[in-house]
Amino acid sequence: MVMEISVEHLTDELSSNVYDTYTVYVEGHRILVTVVHSEHAASAGKWLKEALKIQNTRLRDTVVVGVIAGHDLHYGFLNKDLRTTPYDLIQLCIGSHCLLYFLPWKYKAKETGLKFMNNFLSQPKVFAVGMNIKVVAKRLEQDFHVKVENPVDLNELAVRGMNRDDLDLVRYDLDRLAKLVLGKGFDVERPNYYLEWYYRRRWVVLGELFYHEELNPEKVKFASVDTYFCFLIGSQLLETIHLKKKNENKAAEKKKSKKK
């Protein structure tokens, strides 16, 4: 059964110049989404500070965050090698809160400052879970000097946590992992075309070309859902592995005490 997903734009006029806010509903569950561009990095830094206060799993002293990094393909990147092109945005999800942060141009990163992002992702208690996350972590450090202390690959985590030797879990995409780990109800119907991040309206004034840009709510919706799935899958698998180790330790202690 396909999930019911919708999006609502919440930003008022006072905050629209600094950040955009949305509510994404996933089967009635509400995800609060904040969209921030690099020129307003302070708002993203504030979001991350508040996020650290959230105890989002049953794992003590651990903050699990879903992480996805990507590109805005409208800017000619379709003709470039995305394996070497710096990311345009990073998506983070902790619990029911998502941050979509548009990164500065690589060569302006030092000037704009990403210290707040590095301070967050480099903390030992923060576990960044996502698809192919080790490659993402390497490129974030290489291009933006953002260190991810604990990158946790969801495919590798599924292999450890699911105990399903009959399945080729290292090749599962995010949708297949979601249905396997979270249940068949986590089935998303996606558009069969690429969604742009922006609606672009073009007009000419005195021979000059101008663009009016407005975020595409549908793109925000699916980006948020994907990052939310990363968080949910990672949290559940980490807790499963933690519980398994705890039970194994108890069994070993019980066996050891019997021998005595």
PDB file of C-alpha atoms in Angstrom:
ATOM      1  CA  MET A   1       0.000   0.000   0.000  1.00  0.00           C
ATOM      2  CA  VAL A   2       1.407   3.389  -1.049  1.00  0.00           C
ATOM      3  CA  MET A   3       2.099   5.901   1.734  1.00  0.00           C
ATOM      4  CA  GLU A   4       0.092   9.099   1.863  1.00  0.00           C
ATOM      5  CA  ILE A   5       2.551  12.026   1.823  1.00  0.00           C
ATOM      6  CA  SER A   6       1.814  15.744   1.606  1.00  0.00           C
ATOM      7  CA  VAL A   7       3.627  19.054   2.133  1.00  0.00           C
ATOM      8  CA  GLU A   8       2.569  22.448   3.461  1.00  0.00           C
ATOM      9  CA  HIS A   9       4.576  25.691   3.220  1.00  0.00           C
ATOM     10  CA  LEU A  10       4.557  27.490   6.579  1.00  0.00           C
ATOM     11  CA  THR A  11       7.014  30.378   6.256  1.00  0.00           C
ATOM     12  CA  ASP A  12       5.633  33.812   7.075  1.00  0.00           C
ATOM     13  CA  GLU A  13       6.828  37.112   5.592  1.00  0.00           C
ATOM     14  CA  LEU A  14       9.076  37.918   8.581  1.00  0.00           C
ATOM     15  CA  SER A  15      11.232  34.811   8.223  1.00  0.00           C
ATOM     16  CA  SER A  16      11.038  34.187   4.471  1.00  0.00           C
ATOM     17  CA  ASN A  17      14.217  36.189   3.803  1.00  0.00           C
ATOM     18  CA  VAL A  18      16.208  34.028   6.215  1.00  0.00           C
ATOM     19  CA  TYR A  19      14.777  30.519   5.929  1.00  0.00           C
ATOM     20  CA  ASP A  20      11.788  28.555   4.652  1.00  0.00           C
ATOM     21  CA  THR A  21       9.739  26.193   6.792  1.00  0.00           C
ATOM     22  CA  TYR A  22       7.502  23.350   5.710  1.00  0.00           C
ATOM     23  CA  THR A  23       5.478  20.593   7.295  1.00  0.00           C
ATOM     24  CA  VAL A  24       5.668  17.222   5.556  1.00  0.00           C
ATOM     25  CA  TYR A  25       3.003  14.727   6.572  1.00  0.00           C
ATOM     26  CA  VAL A  26       3.849  11.027   6.262  1.00  0.00           C
ATOM     27  CA  GLU A  27       0.708   9.003   6.991  1.00  0.00           C
ATOM     28  CA  GLY A  28      -0.343  11.656   9.485  1.00  0.00           C
ATOM     29  CA  HIS A  29       3.099  11.867  11.124  1.00  0.00           C
ATOM     30  CA  ARG A  30       4.388  15.429  11.018  1.00  0.00           C
ATOM     31  CA  ILE A  31       7.967  16.300   9.979  1.00  0.00           C
ATOM     32  CA  LEU A  32       9.061  19.903  10.536  1.00  0.00           C
ATOM     33  CA  VAL A  33      11.393  20.998   7.723  1.00  0.00           C
ATOM     34  CA  THR A  34      13.674  24.052   7.726  1.00  0.00           C
ATOM     35  CA  VAL A  35      15.378  25.162   4.496  1.00  0.00           C
ATOM     36  CA  VAL A  36      18.394  27.457   4.884  1.00  0.00           C
ATOM     37  CA  HIS A  37      20.845  28.898   2.345  1.00  0.00           C
ATOM     38  CA  SER A  38      24.525  29.463   3.063  1.00  0.00           C
ATOM     39  CA  GLU A  39      24.189  33.238   3.424  1.00  0.00           C
ATOM     40  CA  HIS A  40      22.091  32.594   6.526  1.00  0.00           C
ATOM     41  CA  ALA A  41      24.356  29.986   8.098  1.00  0.00           C
ATOM     42  CA  ALA A  42      23.603  31.236  11.611  1.00  0.00           C
ATOM     43  CA  SER A  43      20.052  29.867  11.332  1.00  0.00           C
ATOM     44  CA  ALA A  44      21.401  26.426  10.403  1.00  0.00           C
ATOM     45  CA  GLY A  45      23.867  26.582  13.293  1.00  0.00           C
ATOM     46  CA  LYS A  46      21.034  27.361  15.699  1.00  0.00           C
ATOM     47  CA  TRP A  47      19.038  24.412  14.320  1.00  0.00           C
ATOM     48  CA  LEU A  48      21.958  22.027  14.960  1.00  0.00           C
ATOM     49  CA  LYS A  49      22.454  23.283  18.523  1.00  0.00           C
ATOM     50  CA  GLU A  50      18.802  22.604  19.291  1.00  0.00           C
ATOM     51  CA  ALA A  51      19.031  19.203  17.574  1.00  0.00           C
ATOM     52  CA  LEU A  52      21.756  18.070  19.962  1.00  0.00           C
ATOM     53  CA  LYS A  53      19.284  18.410  22.825  1.00  0.00           C
ATOM     54  CA  ILE A  54      16.997  15.799  21.293  1.00  0.00           C
ATOM     55  CA  GLN A  55      17.351  12.257  22.677  1.00  0.00           C
ATOM     56  CA  ASN A  56      16.055  10.525  19.584  1.00  0.00           C
ATOM     57  CA  THR A  57      16.828   6.853  20.282  1.00  0.00           C
ATOM     58  CA  ARG A  58      17.032   4.428  23.183  1.00  0.00           C
ATOM     59  CA  LEU A  59      20.810   4.425  22.775  1.00  0.00           C
ATOM     60  CA  ARG A  60      22.383   6.344  25.633  1.00  0.00           C
ATOM     61  CA  ASP A  61      24.604   9.331  24.721  1.00  0.00           C
ATOM     62  CA  THR A  62      23.995   8.776  20.998  1.00  0.00           C
ATOM     63  CA  VAL A  63      22.476  11.166  18.466  1.00  0.00           C
ATOM     64  CA  VAL A  64      21.418   9.470  15.237  1.00  0.00           C
ATOM     65  CA  VAL A  65      21.059  11.766  12.229  1.00  0.00           C
ATOM     66  CA  GLY A  66      19.948  10.823   8.727  1.00  0.00           C
ATOM     67  CA  VAL A  67      22.279  12.387   6.159  1.00  0.00           C
ATOM     68  CA  ILE A  68      21.996  12.878   2.393  1.00  0.00           C
ATOM     69  CA  ALA A  69      24.147  15.173   0.240  1.00  0.00           C
ATOM     70  CA  GLY A  70      23.274  16.094  -3.324  1.00  0.00           C
ATOM     71  CA  HIS A  71      23.282  18.527  -6.246  1.00  0.00           C
ATOM     72  CA  ASP A  72      21.001  21.064  -7.839  1.00  0.00           C
ATOM     73  CA  LEU A  73      21.201  19.660 -11.341  1.00  0.00           C
ATOM     74  CA  HIS A  74      19.657  22.715 -12.991  1.00  0.00           C
ATOM     75  CA  TYR A  75      22.989  24.535 -13.023  1.00  0.00           C
ATOM     76  CA  GLY A  76      24.482  22.520 -15.853  1.00  0.00           C
ATOM     77  CA  PHE A  77      25.625  19.630 -13.672  1.00  0.00           C
ATOM     78  CA  LEU A  78      23.924  17.145 -15.948  1.00  0.00           C
ATOM     79  CA  ASN A  79      26.957  17.534 -18.213  1.00  0.00           C
ATOM     80  CA  LYS A  80      29.483  17.141 -15.389  1.00  0.00           C
ATOM     81  CA  ASP A  81      30.902  14.210 -13.473  1.00  0.00           C
ATOM     82  CA  LEU A  82      28.918  14.261 -10.219  1.00  0.00           C
ATOM     83  CA  ARG A  83      31.501  11.980  -8.627  1.00  0.00           C
ATOM     84  CA  THR A  84      33.904  14.937  -8.479  1.00  0.00           C
ATOM     85  CA  THR A  85      31.534  17.921  -8.467  1.00  0.00           C
ATOM     86  CA  PRO A  86      31.165  19.442  -4.950  1.00  0.00           C
ATOM     87  CA  TYR A  87      27.782  18.999  -3.300  1.00  0.00           C
ATOM     88  CA  ASP A  88      25.237  21.818  -3.399  1.00  0.00           C
ATOM     89  CA  LEU A  89      23.260  20.846  -0.339  1.00  0.00           C
ATOM     90  CA  ILE A  90      23.228  18.618   2.692  1.00  0.00           C
ATOM     91  CA  GLN A  91      20.048  17.158   4.178  1.00  0.00           C
ATOM     92  CA  LEU A  92      19.856  16.220   7.862  1.00  0.00           C
ATOM     93  CA  CYS A  93      17.050  14.577   9.811  1.00  0.00           C
ATOM     94  CA  ILE A  94      16.821  13.988  13.557  1.00  0.00           C
ATOM     95  CA  GLY A  95      13.550  12.570  14.798  1.00  0.00           C
ATOM     96  CA  SER A  96      10.736  14.607  13.275  1.00  0.00           C
ATOM     97  CA  HIS A  97      12.980  17.549  12.352  1.00  0.00           C
ATOM     98  CA  CYS A  98      14.749  17.997   9.015  1.00  0.00           C
ATOM     99  CA  LEU A  99      17.252  20.622   7.881  1.00  0.00           C
ATOM    100  CA  LEU A 100      17.901  21.191   4.176  1.00  0.00           C
ATOM    101  CA  TYR A 101      21.012  23.360   3.954  1.00  0.00           C
ATOM    102  CA  PHE A 102      22.241  24.763   0.634  1.00  0.00           C
ATOM    103  CA  LEU A 103      26.031  24.753   0.801  1.00  0.00           C
ATOM    104  CA  PRO A 104      28.219  27.651  -0.350  1.00  0.00           C
ATOM    105  CA  TRP A 105      30.286  27.394  -3.502  1.00  0.00           C
ATOM    106  CA  LYS A 106      33.337  25.273  -2.715  1.00  0.00           C
ATOM    107  CA  TYR A 107      35.777  28.166  -3.099  1.00  0.00           C
ATOM    108  CA  LYS A 108      33.672  30.373  -0.813  1.00  0.00           C
ATOM    109  CA  ALA A 109      33.226  27.732   1.871  1.00  0.00           C
ATOM    110  CA  LYS A 110      36.094  29.036   3.986  1.00  0.00           C
ATOM    111  CA  GLU A 111      34.839  32.603   3.666  1.00  0.00           C
ATOM    112  CA  THR A 112      31.189  31.705   4.383  1.00  0.00           C
ATOM    113  CA  GLY A 113      32.108  29.325   7.165  1.00  0.00           C
ATOM    114  CA  LEU A 114      30.937  25.773   7.841  1.00  0.00           C
ATOM    115  CA  LYS A 115      32.419  25.526  11.321  1.00  0.00           C
ATOM    116  CA  PHE A 116      28.974  24.951  12.808  1.00  0.00           C
ATOM    117  CA  MET A 117      28.430  21.923  10.535  1.00  0.00           C
ATOM    118  CA  ASN A 118      31.866  20.515  11.348  1.00  0.00           C
ATOM    119  CA  ASN A 119      31.301  21.030  15.085  1.00  0.00           C
ATOM    120  CA  PHE A 120      28.107  18.995  14.854  1.00  0.00           C
ATOM    121  CA  LEU A 121      29.110  16.100  12.599  1.00  0.00           C
ATOM    122  CA  SER A 122      32.557  15.670  14.183  1.00  0.00           C
ATOM    123  CA  GLN A 123      31.138  14.979  17.644  1.00  0.00           C
ATOM    124  CA  PRO A 124      31.767  11.383  18.860  1.00  0.00           C
ATOM    125  CA  LYS A 125      28.150  10.962  19.972  1.00  0.00           C
ATOM    126  CA  VAL A 126      26.735  11.894  16.545  1.00  0.00           C
ATOM    127  CA  PHE A 127      26.193   8.957  14.166  1.00  0.00           C
ATOM    128  CA  ALA A 128      25.535  10.019  10.568  1.00  0.00           C
ATOM    129  CA  VAL A 129      23.493   7.312   8.841  1.00  0.00           C
ATOM    130  CA  GLY A 130      22.854   7.257   5.111  1.00  0.00           C
ATOM    131  CA  MET A 131      23.338   5.584   1.762  1.00  0.00           C
ATOM    132  CA  ASN A 132      26.969   5.418   0.608  1.00  0.00           C
ATOM    133  CA  ILE A 133      27.704   7.706   3.545  1.00  0.00           C
ATOM    134  CA  LYS A 134      31.433   6.978   3.705  1.00  0.00           C
ATOM    135  CA  VAL A 135      31.899   8.460   0.224  1.00  0.00           C
ATOM    136  CA  VAL A 136      29.721  11.419   1.227  1.00  0.00           C
ATOM    137  CA  ALA A 137      31.822  11.940   4.374  1.00  0.00           C
ATOM    138  CA  LYS A 138      35.066  11.839   2.413  1.00  0.00           C
ATOM    139  CA  ARG A 139      33.867  14.443  -0.071  1.00  0.00           C
ATOM    140  CA  LEU A 140      32.455  16.752   2.612  1.00  0.00           C
ATOM    141  CA  GLU A 141      35.832  16.775   4.321  1.00  0.00           C
ATOM    142  CA  GLN A 142      37.725  17.172   1.056  1.00  0.00           C
ATOM    143  CA  ASP A 143      35.612  20.000  -0.377  1.00  0.00           C
ATOM    144  CA  PHE A 144      34.236  21.765   2.697  1.00  0.00           C
ATOM    145  CA  HIS A 145      36.506  20.687   5.584  1.00  0.00           C
ATOM    146  CA  VAL A 146      33.541  19.132   7.367  1.00  0.00           C
ATOM    147  CA  LYS A 147      34.570  15.986   9.241  1.00  0.00           C
ATOM    148  CA  VAL A 148      31.999  13.243   9.822  1.00  0.00           C
ATOM    149  CA  GLU A 149      33.257  11.373  12.877  1.00  0.00           C
ATOM    150  CA  ASN A 150      30.896   8.380  12.672  1.00  0.00           C
ATOM    151  CA  PRO A 151      29.610   7.683   9.136  1.00  0.00           C
ATOM    152  CA  VAL A 152      27.341   4.613   9.208  1.00  0.00           C
ATOM    153  CA  ASP A 153      26.369   3.022   5.888  1.00  0.00           C
ATOM    154  CA  LEU A 154      22.757   1.808   5.878  1.00  0.00           C
ATOM    155  CA  ASN A 155      23.435  -1.169   3.601  1.00  0.00           C
ATOM    156  CA  GLU A 156      26.265  -2.400   5.826  1.00  0.00           C
ATOM    157  CA  LEU A 157      24.110  -1.798   8.883  1.00  0.00           C
ATOM    158  CA  ALA A 158      21.274  -3.845   7.361  1.00  0.00           C
ATOM    159  CA  VAL A 159      23.638  -6.768   6.741  1.00  0.00           C
ATOM    160  CA  ARG A 160      24.689  -6.712  10.414  1.00  0.00           C
ATOM    161  CA  GLY A 161      21.247  -6.085  11.871  1.00  0.00           C
ATOM    162  CA  MET A 162      18.877  -8.152   9.716  1.00  0.00           C
ATOM    163  CA  ASN A 163      20.711 -11.516   9.612  1.00  0.00           C
ATOM    164  CA  ARG A 164      19.316 -12.199   6.147  1.00  0.00           C
ATOM    165  CA  ASP A 165      21.963 -14.113   4.234  1.00  0.00           C
ATOM    166  CA  ASP A 166      19.306 -14.901   1.620  1.00  0.00           C
ATOM    167  CA  LEU A 167      19.131 -11.237   0.595  1.00  0.00           C
ATOM    168  CA  ASP A 168      21.740  -9.134  -1.229  1.00  0.00           C
ATOM    169  CA  LEU A 169      21.310  -6.221   1.163  1.00  0.00           C
ATOM    170  CA  VAL A 170      24.424  -4.363   0.026  1.00  0.00           C
ATOM    171  CA  ARG A 171      22.629  -3.667  -3.275  1.00  0.00           C
ATOM    172  CA  TYR A 172      19.297  -2.489  -1.848  1.00  0.00           C
ATOM    173  CA  ASP A 173      18.303   1.110  -2.551  1.00  0.00           C
ATOM    174  CA  LEU A 174      16.665   3.305   0.093  1.00  0.00           C
ATOM    175  CA  ASP A 175      13.083   2.384  -0.823  1.00  0.00           C
ATOM    176  CA  ARG A 176      13.775  -1.356  -0.637  1.00  0.00           C
ATOM    177  CA  LEU A 177      15.574  -0.979   2.686  1.00  0.00           C
ATOM    178  CA  ALA A 178      12.679   1.050   4.092  1.00  0.00           C
ATOM    179  CA  LYS A 179      10.127  -1.620   3.178  1.00  0.00           C
ATOM    180  CA  LEU A 180      12.345  -4.402   4.552  1.00  0.00           C
ATOM    181  CA  VAL A 181      13.367  -2.741   7.826  1.00  0.00           C
ATOM    182  CA  LEU A 182      10.364  -0.544   8.595  1.00  0.00           C
ATOM    183  CA  GLY A 183       7.588  -2.603   7.003  1.00  0.00           C
ATOM    184  CA  LYS A 184       5.612  -2.916   3.792  1.00  0.00           C
ATOM    185  CA  GLY A 185       3.631   0.210   4.647  1.00  0.00           C
ATOM    186  CA  PHE A 186       6.717   2.323   3.862  1.00  0.00           C
ATOM    187  CA  ASP A 187       6.090   2.299   0.140  1.00  0.00           C
ATOM    188  CA  VAL A 188       6.566   5.639  -1.654  1.00  0.00           C
ATOM    189  CA  GLU A 189       5.085   6.493  -5.041  1.00  0.00           C
ATOM    190  CA  ARG A 190       7.631   8.742  -6.751  1.00  0.00           C
ATOM    191  CA  PRO A 191       7.260  10.902  -9.878  1.00  0.00           C
ATOM    192  CA  ASN A 192       8.698   9.402 -13.055  1.00  0.00           C
ATOM    193  CA  TYR A 193      10.562  12.618 -13.899  1.00  0.00           C
ATOM    194  CA  TYR A 194      13.299  14.671 -12.231  1.00  0.00           C
ATOM    195  CA  LEU A 195      12.024  17.273  -9.787  1.00  0.00           C
ATOM    196  CA  GLU A 196      13.804  20.640  -9.870  1.00  0.00           C
ATOM    197  CA  TRP A 197      14.644  22.328  -6.565  1.00  0.00           C
ATOM    198  CA  TYR A 198      13.272  25.622  -7.879  1.00  0.00           C
ATOM    199  CA  TYR A 199      10.553  26.992 -10.057  1.00  0.00           C
ATOM    200  CA  ARG A 200      12.365  29.426 -12.318  1.00  0.00           C
ATOM    201  CA  ARG A 201      10.561  32.305 -13.990  1.00  0.00           C
ATOM    202  CA  ARG A 202      12.707  34.087 -16.542  1.00  0.00           C
ATOM    203  CA  TRP A 203      12.219  37.562 -17.892  1.00  0.00           C
ATOM    204  CA  VAL A 204      14.309  40.201 -19.645  1.00  0.00           C
ATOM    205  CA  VAL A 205      14.713  43.789 -18.404  1.00  0.00           C
ATOM    206  CA  LEU A 206      16.655  46.308 -20.536  1.00  0.00           C
ATOM    207  CA  GLY A 207      18.551  43.536 -22.269  1.00  0.00           C
ATOM    208  CA  GLU A 208      19.553  41.795 -19.026  1.00  0.00           C
ATOM    209  CA  LEU A 209      18.362  38.377 -17.952  1.00  0.00           C
ATOM    210  CA  PHE A 210      16.829  37.954 -14.502  1.00  0.00           C
ATOM    211  CA  TYR A 211      15.523  34.916 -12.636  1.00  0.00           C
ATOM    212  CA  HIS A 212      12.915  34.701  -9.935  1.00  0.00           C
ATOM    213  CA  GLU A 213      13.457  31.541  -7.889  1.00  0.00           C
ATOM    214  CA  GLU A 214      10.932  29.771  -5.692  1.00  0.00           C
ATOM    215  CA  LEU A 215      11.483  26.437  -3.978  1.00  0.00           C
ATOM    216  CA  ASN A 216       9.533  23.515  -5.355  1.00  0.00           C
ATOM    217  CA  PRO A 217       7.479  22.049  -2.455  1.00  0.00           C
ATOM    218  CA  GLU A 218       7.354  18.622  -4.126  1.00  0.00           C
ATOM    219  CA  LYS A 219      11.161  18.472  -4.169  1.00  0.00           C
ATOM    220  CA  VAL A 220      11.261  19.537  -0.512  1.00  0.00           C
ATOM    221  CA  LYS A 221       8.714  16.830   0.292  1.00  0.00           C
ATOM    222  CA  PHE A 222      10.629  13.907  -1.216  1.00  0.00           C
ATOM    223  CA  ALA A 223      14.017  15.168  -0.016  1.00  0.00           C
ATOM    224  CA  SER A 224      12.662  15.338   3.529  1.00  0.00           C
ATOM    225  CA  VAL A 225      11.029  11.913   3.335  1.00  0.00           C
ATOM    226  CA  ASP A 226      14.256  10.318   2.058  1.00  0.00           C
ATOM    227  CA  THR A 227      16.303  11.827   4.887  1.00  0.00           C
ATOM    228  CA  TYR A 228      13.608  10.845   7.394  1.00  0.00           C
ATOM    229  CA  PHE A 229      13.789   7.257   6.112  1.00  0.00           C
ATOM    230  CA  CYS A 230      17.565   7.282   6.622  1.00  0.00           C
ATOM    231  CA  PHE A 231      17.018   8.347  10.225  1.00  0.00           C
ATOM    232  CA  LEU A 232      14.312   5.739  10.890  1.00  0.00           C
ATOM    233  CA  ILE A 233      16.212   2.849   9.277  1.00  0.00           C
ATOM    234  CA  GLY A 234      19.483   3.756  10.981  1.00  0.00           C
ATOM    235  CA  SER A 235      17.865   4.200  14.395  1.00  0.00           C
ATOM    236  CA  GLN A 236      16.014   0.893  14.243  1.00  0.00           C
ATOM    237  CA  LEU A 237      19.004  -1.109  13.035  1.00  0.00           C
ATOM    238  CA  LEU A 238      21.404   0.459  15.554  1.00  0.00           C
ATOM    239  CA  GLU A 239      18.979  -0.304  18.364  1.00  0.00           C
ATOM    240  CA  THR A 240      18.537  -3.888  17.096  1.00  0.00           C
ATOM    241  CA  ILE A 241      22.297  -4.442  17.017  1.00  0.00           C
ATOM    242  CA  HIS A 242      22.695  -2.844  20.455  1.00  0.00           C
ATOM    243  CA  LEU A 243      19.972  -5.075  21.941  1.00  0.00           C
ATOM    244  CA  LYS A 244      21.488  -8.157  20.314  1.00  0.00           C
ATOM    245  CA  LYS A 245      24.910  -7.414  21.834  1.00  0.00           C
ATOM    246  CA  LYS A 246      23.303  -6.742  25.211  1.00  0.00           C
ATOM    247  CA  ASN A 247      21.514 -10.110  25.150  1.00  0.00           C
ATOM    248  CA  GLU A 248      24.672 -11.893  24.033  1.00  0.00           C
ATOM    249  CA  ASN A 249      26.614 -10.331  26.907  1.00  0.00           C
ATOM    250  CA  LYS A 250      23.920 -11.377  29.391  1.00  0.00           C
ATOM    251  CA  ALA A 251      23.969 -14.927  28.033  1.00  0.00           C
ATOM    252  CA  ALA A 252      27.768 -15.056  28.275  1.00  0.00           C
ATOM    253  CA  GLU A 253      27.701 -13.785  31.873  1.00  0.00           C
ATOM    254  CA  LYS A 254      25.016 -16.305  32.802  1.00  0.00           C
ATOM    255  CA  LYS A 255      27.020 -19.124  31.252  1.00  0.00           C
ATOM    256  CA  LYS A 256      30.163 -17.964  33.056  1.00  0.00           C
ATOM    257  CA  SER A 257      28.391 -17.829  36.422  1.00  0.00           C
ATOM    258  CA  LYS A 258      27.052 -21.373  35.948  1.00  0.00           C
ATOM    259  CA  LYS A 259      30.565 -22.683  35.382  1.00  0.00           C
ATOM    260  CA  LYS A 260      31.624 -21.175  38.705  1.00  0.00           C
TER     261      LYS A 260
END
